[in-house]
mmCIF file of C-alpha atoms in Angstrom:
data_model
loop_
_atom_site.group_PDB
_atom_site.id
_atom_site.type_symbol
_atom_site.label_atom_id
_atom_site.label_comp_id
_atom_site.label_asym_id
_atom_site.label_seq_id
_atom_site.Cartn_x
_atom_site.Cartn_y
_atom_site.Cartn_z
ATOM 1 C CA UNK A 984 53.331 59.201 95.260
ATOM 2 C CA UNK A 985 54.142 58.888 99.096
ATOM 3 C CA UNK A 986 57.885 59.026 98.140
ATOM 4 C CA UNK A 987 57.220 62.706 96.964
ATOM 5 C CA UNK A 988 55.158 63.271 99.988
ATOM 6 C CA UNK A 989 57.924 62.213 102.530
ATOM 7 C CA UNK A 990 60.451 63.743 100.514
ATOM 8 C CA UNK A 991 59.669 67.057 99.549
ATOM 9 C CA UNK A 992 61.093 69.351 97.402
ATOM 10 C CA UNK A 993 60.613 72.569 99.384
ATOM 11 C CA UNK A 994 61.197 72.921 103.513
ATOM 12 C CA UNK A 995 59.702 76.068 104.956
ATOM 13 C CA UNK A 996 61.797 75.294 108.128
ATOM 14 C CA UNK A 997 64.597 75.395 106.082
ATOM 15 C CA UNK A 998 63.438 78.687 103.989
ATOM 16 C CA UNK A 999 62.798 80.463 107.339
ATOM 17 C CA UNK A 1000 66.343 79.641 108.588
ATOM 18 C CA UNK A 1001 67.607 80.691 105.636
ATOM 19 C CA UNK A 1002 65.799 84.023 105.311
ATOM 20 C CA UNK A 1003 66.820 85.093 109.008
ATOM 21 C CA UNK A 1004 70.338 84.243 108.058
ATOM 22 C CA UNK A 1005 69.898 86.758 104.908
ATOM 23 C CA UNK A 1006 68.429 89.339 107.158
ATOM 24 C CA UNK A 1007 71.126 89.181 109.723
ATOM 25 C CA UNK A 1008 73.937 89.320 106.983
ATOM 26 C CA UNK A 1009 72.190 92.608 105.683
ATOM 27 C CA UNK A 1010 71.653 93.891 109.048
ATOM 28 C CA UNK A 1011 75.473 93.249 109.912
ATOM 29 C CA UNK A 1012 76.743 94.681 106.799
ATOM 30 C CA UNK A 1013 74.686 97.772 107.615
ATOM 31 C CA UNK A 1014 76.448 98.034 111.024
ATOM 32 C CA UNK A 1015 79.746 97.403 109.534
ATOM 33 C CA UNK A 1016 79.365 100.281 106.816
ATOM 34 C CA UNK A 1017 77.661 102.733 109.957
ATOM 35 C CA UNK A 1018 81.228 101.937 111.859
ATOM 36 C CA UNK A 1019 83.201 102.532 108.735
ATOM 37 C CA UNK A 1020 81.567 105.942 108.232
ATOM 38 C CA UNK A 1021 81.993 106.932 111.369
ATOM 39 C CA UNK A 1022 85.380 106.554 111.660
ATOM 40 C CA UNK A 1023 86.168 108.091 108.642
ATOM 41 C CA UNK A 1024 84.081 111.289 109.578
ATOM 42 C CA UNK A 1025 85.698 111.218 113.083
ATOM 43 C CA UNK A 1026 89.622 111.349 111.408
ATOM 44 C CA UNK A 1027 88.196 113.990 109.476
ATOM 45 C CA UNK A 1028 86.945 116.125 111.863
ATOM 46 C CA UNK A 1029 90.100 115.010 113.738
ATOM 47 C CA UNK A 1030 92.819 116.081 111.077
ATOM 48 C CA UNK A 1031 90.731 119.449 110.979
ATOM 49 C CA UNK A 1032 90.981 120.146 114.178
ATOM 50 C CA UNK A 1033 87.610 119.623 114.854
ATOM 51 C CA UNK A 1034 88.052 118.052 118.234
ATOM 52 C CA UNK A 1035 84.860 118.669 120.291
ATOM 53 C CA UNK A 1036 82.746 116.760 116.770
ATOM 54 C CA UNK A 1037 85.717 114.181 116.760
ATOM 55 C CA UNK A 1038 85.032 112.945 119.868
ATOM 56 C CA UNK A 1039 81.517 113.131 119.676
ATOM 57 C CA UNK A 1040 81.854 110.869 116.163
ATOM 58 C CA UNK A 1041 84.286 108.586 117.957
ATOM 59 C CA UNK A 1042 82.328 108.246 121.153
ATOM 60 C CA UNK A 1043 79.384 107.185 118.777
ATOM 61 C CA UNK A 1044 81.438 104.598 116.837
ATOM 62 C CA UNK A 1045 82.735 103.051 120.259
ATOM 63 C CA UNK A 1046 79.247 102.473 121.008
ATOM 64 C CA UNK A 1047 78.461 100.341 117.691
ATOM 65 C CA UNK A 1048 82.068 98.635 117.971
ATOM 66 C CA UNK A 1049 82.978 98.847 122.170
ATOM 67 C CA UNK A 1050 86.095 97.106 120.936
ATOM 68 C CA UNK A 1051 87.949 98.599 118.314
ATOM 69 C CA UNK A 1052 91.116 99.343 119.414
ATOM 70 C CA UNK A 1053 91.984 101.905 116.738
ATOM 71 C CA UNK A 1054 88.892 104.167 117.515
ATOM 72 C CA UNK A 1055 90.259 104.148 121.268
ATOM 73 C CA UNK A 1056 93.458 105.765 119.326
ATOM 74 C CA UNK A 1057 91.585 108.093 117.440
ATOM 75 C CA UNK A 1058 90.015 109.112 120.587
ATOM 76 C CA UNK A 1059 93.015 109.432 122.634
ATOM 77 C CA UNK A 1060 94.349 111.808 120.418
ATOM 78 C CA UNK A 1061 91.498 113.930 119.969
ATOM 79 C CA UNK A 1062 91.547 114.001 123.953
ATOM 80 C CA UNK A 1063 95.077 114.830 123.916
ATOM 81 C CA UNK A 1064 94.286 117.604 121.853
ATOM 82 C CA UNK A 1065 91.738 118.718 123.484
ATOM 83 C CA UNK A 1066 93.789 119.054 126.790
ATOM 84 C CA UNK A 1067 92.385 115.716 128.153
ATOM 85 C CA UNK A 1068 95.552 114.175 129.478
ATOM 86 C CA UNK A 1069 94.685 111.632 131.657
ATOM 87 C CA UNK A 1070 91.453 110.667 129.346
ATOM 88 C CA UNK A 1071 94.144 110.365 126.570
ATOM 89 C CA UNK A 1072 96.098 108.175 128.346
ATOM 90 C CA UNK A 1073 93.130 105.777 129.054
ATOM 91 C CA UNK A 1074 92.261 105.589 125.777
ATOM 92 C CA UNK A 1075 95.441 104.610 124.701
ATOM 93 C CA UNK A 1076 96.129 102.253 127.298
ATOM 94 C CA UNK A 1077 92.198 100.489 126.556
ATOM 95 C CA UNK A 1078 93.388 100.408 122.833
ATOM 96 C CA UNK A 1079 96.838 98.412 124.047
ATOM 97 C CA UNK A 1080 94.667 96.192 125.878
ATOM 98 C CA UNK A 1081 92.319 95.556 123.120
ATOM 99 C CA UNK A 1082 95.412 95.026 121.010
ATOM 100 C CA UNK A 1083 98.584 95.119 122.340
ATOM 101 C CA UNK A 1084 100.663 95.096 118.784
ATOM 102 C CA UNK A 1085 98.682 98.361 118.326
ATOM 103 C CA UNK A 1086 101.561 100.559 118.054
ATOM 104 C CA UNK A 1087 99.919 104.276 117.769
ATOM 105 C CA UNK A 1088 98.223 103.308 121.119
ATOM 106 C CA UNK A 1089 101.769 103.221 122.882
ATOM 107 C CA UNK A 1090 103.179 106.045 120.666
ATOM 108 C CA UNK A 1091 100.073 107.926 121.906
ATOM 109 C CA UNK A 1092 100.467 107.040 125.572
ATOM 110 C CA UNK A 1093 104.013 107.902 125.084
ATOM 111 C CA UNK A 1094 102.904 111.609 124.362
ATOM 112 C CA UNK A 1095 100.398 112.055 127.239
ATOM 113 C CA UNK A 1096 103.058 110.664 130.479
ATOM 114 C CA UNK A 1097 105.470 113.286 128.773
ATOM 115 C CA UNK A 1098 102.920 116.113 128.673
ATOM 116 C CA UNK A 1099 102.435 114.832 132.594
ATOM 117 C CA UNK A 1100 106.570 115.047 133.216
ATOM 118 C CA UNK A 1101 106.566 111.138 133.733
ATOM 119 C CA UNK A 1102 109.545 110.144 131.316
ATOM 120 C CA UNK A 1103 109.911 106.772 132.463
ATOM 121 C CA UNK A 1104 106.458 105.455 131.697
ATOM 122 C CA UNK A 1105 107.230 108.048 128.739
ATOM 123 C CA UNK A 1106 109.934 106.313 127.474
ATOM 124 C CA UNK A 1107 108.570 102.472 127.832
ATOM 125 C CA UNK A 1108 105.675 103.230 126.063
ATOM 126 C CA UNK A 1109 108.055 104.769 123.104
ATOM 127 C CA UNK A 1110 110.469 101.647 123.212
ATOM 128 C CA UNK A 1111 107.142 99.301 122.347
ATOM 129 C CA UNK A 1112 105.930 102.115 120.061
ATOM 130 C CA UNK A 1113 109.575 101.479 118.493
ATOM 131 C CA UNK A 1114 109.683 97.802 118.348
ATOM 132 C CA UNK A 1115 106.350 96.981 117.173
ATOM 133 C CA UNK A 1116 106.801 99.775 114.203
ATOM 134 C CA UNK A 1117 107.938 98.667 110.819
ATOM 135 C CA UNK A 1118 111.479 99.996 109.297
ATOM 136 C CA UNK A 1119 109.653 102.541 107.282
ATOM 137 C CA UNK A 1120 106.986 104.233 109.625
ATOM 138 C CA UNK A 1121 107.383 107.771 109.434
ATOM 139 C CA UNK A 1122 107.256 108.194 112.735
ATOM 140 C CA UNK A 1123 110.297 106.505 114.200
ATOM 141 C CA UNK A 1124 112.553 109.572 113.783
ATOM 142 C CA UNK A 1125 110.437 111.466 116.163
ATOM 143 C CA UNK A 1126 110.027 108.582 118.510
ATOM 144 C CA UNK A 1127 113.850 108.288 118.882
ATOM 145 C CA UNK A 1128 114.510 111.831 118.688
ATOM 146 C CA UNK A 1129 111.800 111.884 122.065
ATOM 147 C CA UNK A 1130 113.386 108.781 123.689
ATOM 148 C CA UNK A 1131 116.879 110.889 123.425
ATOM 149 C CA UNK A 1132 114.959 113.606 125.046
ATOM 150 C CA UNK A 1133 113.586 112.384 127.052
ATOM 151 C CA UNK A 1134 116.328 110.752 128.369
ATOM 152 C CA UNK A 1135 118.384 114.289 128.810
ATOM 153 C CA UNK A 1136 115.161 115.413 131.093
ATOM 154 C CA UNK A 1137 115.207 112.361 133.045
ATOM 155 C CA UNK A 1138 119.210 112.953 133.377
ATOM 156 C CA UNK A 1139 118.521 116.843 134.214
ATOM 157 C CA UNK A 1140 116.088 115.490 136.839
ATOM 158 C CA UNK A 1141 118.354 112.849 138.605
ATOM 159 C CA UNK A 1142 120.715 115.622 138.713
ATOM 160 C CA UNK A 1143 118.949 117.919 140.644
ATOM 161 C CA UNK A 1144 117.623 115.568 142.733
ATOM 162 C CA UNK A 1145 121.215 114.847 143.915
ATOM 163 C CA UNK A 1146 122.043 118.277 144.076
ATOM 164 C CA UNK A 1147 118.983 119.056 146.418
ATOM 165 C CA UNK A 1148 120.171 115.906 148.697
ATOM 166 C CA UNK A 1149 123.498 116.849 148.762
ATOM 167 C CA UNK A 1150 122.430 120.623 149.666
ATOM 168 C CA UNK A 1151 120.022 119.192 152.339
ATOM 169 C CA UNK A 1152 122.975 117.518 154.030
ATOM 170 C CA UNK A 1153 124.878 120.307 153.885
ATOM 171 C CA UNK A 1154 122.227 122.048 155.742
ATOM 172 C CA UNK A 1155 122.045 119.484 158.072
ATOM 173 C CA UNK A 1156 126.100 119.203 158.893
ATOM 174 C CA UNK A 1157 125.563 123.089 159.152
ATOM 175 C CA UNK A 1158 123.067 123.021 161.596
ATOM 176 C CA UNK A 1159 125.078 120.825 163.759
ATOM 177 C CA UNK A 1160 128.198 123.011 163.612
ATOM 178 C CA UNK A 1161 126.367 125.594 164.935
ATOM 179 C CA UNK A 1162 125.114 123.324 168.053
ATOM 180 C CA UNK A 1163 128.692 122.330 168.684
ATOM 181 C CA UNK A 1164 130.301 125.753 168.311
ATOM 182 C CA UNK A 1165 128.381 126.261 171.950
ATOM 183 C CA UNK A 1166 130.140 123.433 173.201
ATOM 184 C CA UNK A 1167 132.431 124.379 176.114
ATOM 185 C CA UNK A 1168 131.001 128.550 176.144
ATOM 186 C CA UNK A 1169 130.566 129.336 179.698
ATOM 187 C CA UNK A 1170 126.835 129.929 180.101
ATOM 188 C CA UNK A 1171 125.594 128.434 176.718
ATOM 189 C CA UNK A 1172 122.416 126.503 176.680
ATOM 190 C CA UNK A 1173 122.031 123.486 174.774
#
């Protein structure tokens, strides 16, 4: 009879441990299912153009999950849409951060520093866009149809740029043939 005593059968320390563990499983799969419905409402409202409710249901989802890199895609886009440049950017560039082999988050950032005429950072972020993509994403045409273009603008740029220097020399040598031409004029002032 004292064996059974020391030994027993049923441990309400161990029940309790046990129960909280249920309870925390439940509560957890609750969260997870809250996260998953709100980013499935958000791309919703997001492929209906529903921006302003988009960012609203992604805003809410980042706060349940601060660190889910593909909401901070979602909601770079919806910013982009929604005129949000800069925002966009940041977004994207968390999401990288979170998870840089998240390739939509560079393909994303790619779009905003074009949108802001910066076609170098433009173009990096399309290159890692580009290598991290596999063979058959169906955005890789576009992405190296952009890098071309981009490239052409950054060309166009580079060119002009030269042309204004060389034109502001000119300018210069211009000025100073003028200075000279009073060089050896009786009465001119230098």
């Amino acid at each position: 009879i004292e064996t059974a005593l020391s030994d027993p059968l049923f441990d309400s320390r161990q029940w309790r441990l046990d129960t909280d563990a249920a309870v925390e499983s439940q509560q957890q799969a609750q969260r997870q299912q809250q996260i998953r419905v709100l980013f499935e409402h958000g791309a919703n409202l997001m492929r209906q153009g529903q921006y302003p409710q988009a960012r609203k249901a992604f805003e809410m989802l980042l706060e349940l999950a601060p660190n889910l890199p593909e909401a901070y895609v979602n909601l770079g886009f919806v910013l982009y849409e929604m005129g949000e440049t800069e925002s966009s950017i940041n977004a994207f560039n968390y999401a990288s951060q979170l998870n840089p082999y998240q390739s939509n988050a560079y393909y994303g950032a790619a779009l905003g520093y074009e949108r802001l005429a910066d076609y170098e950072v433009a173009m990096g972020n399309m290159r890692s866009f580009i290598h991290l993509s596999k063979p058959d994403n169906v955005f890789l045409p576009k992405a190296r149809s952009a890098l071309w273009e981009w490239e052409q603008a950054l060309e166009t740029q580079r060119q002009a740029l030269q042309r204004g220097a060389s034109e502001s020399a000119g300018v210069n040598k211009a000025a100073n043939k003028s200075s000279d031409v009073s060089e050896g004029v009786p009465g001119a002032q230098k």
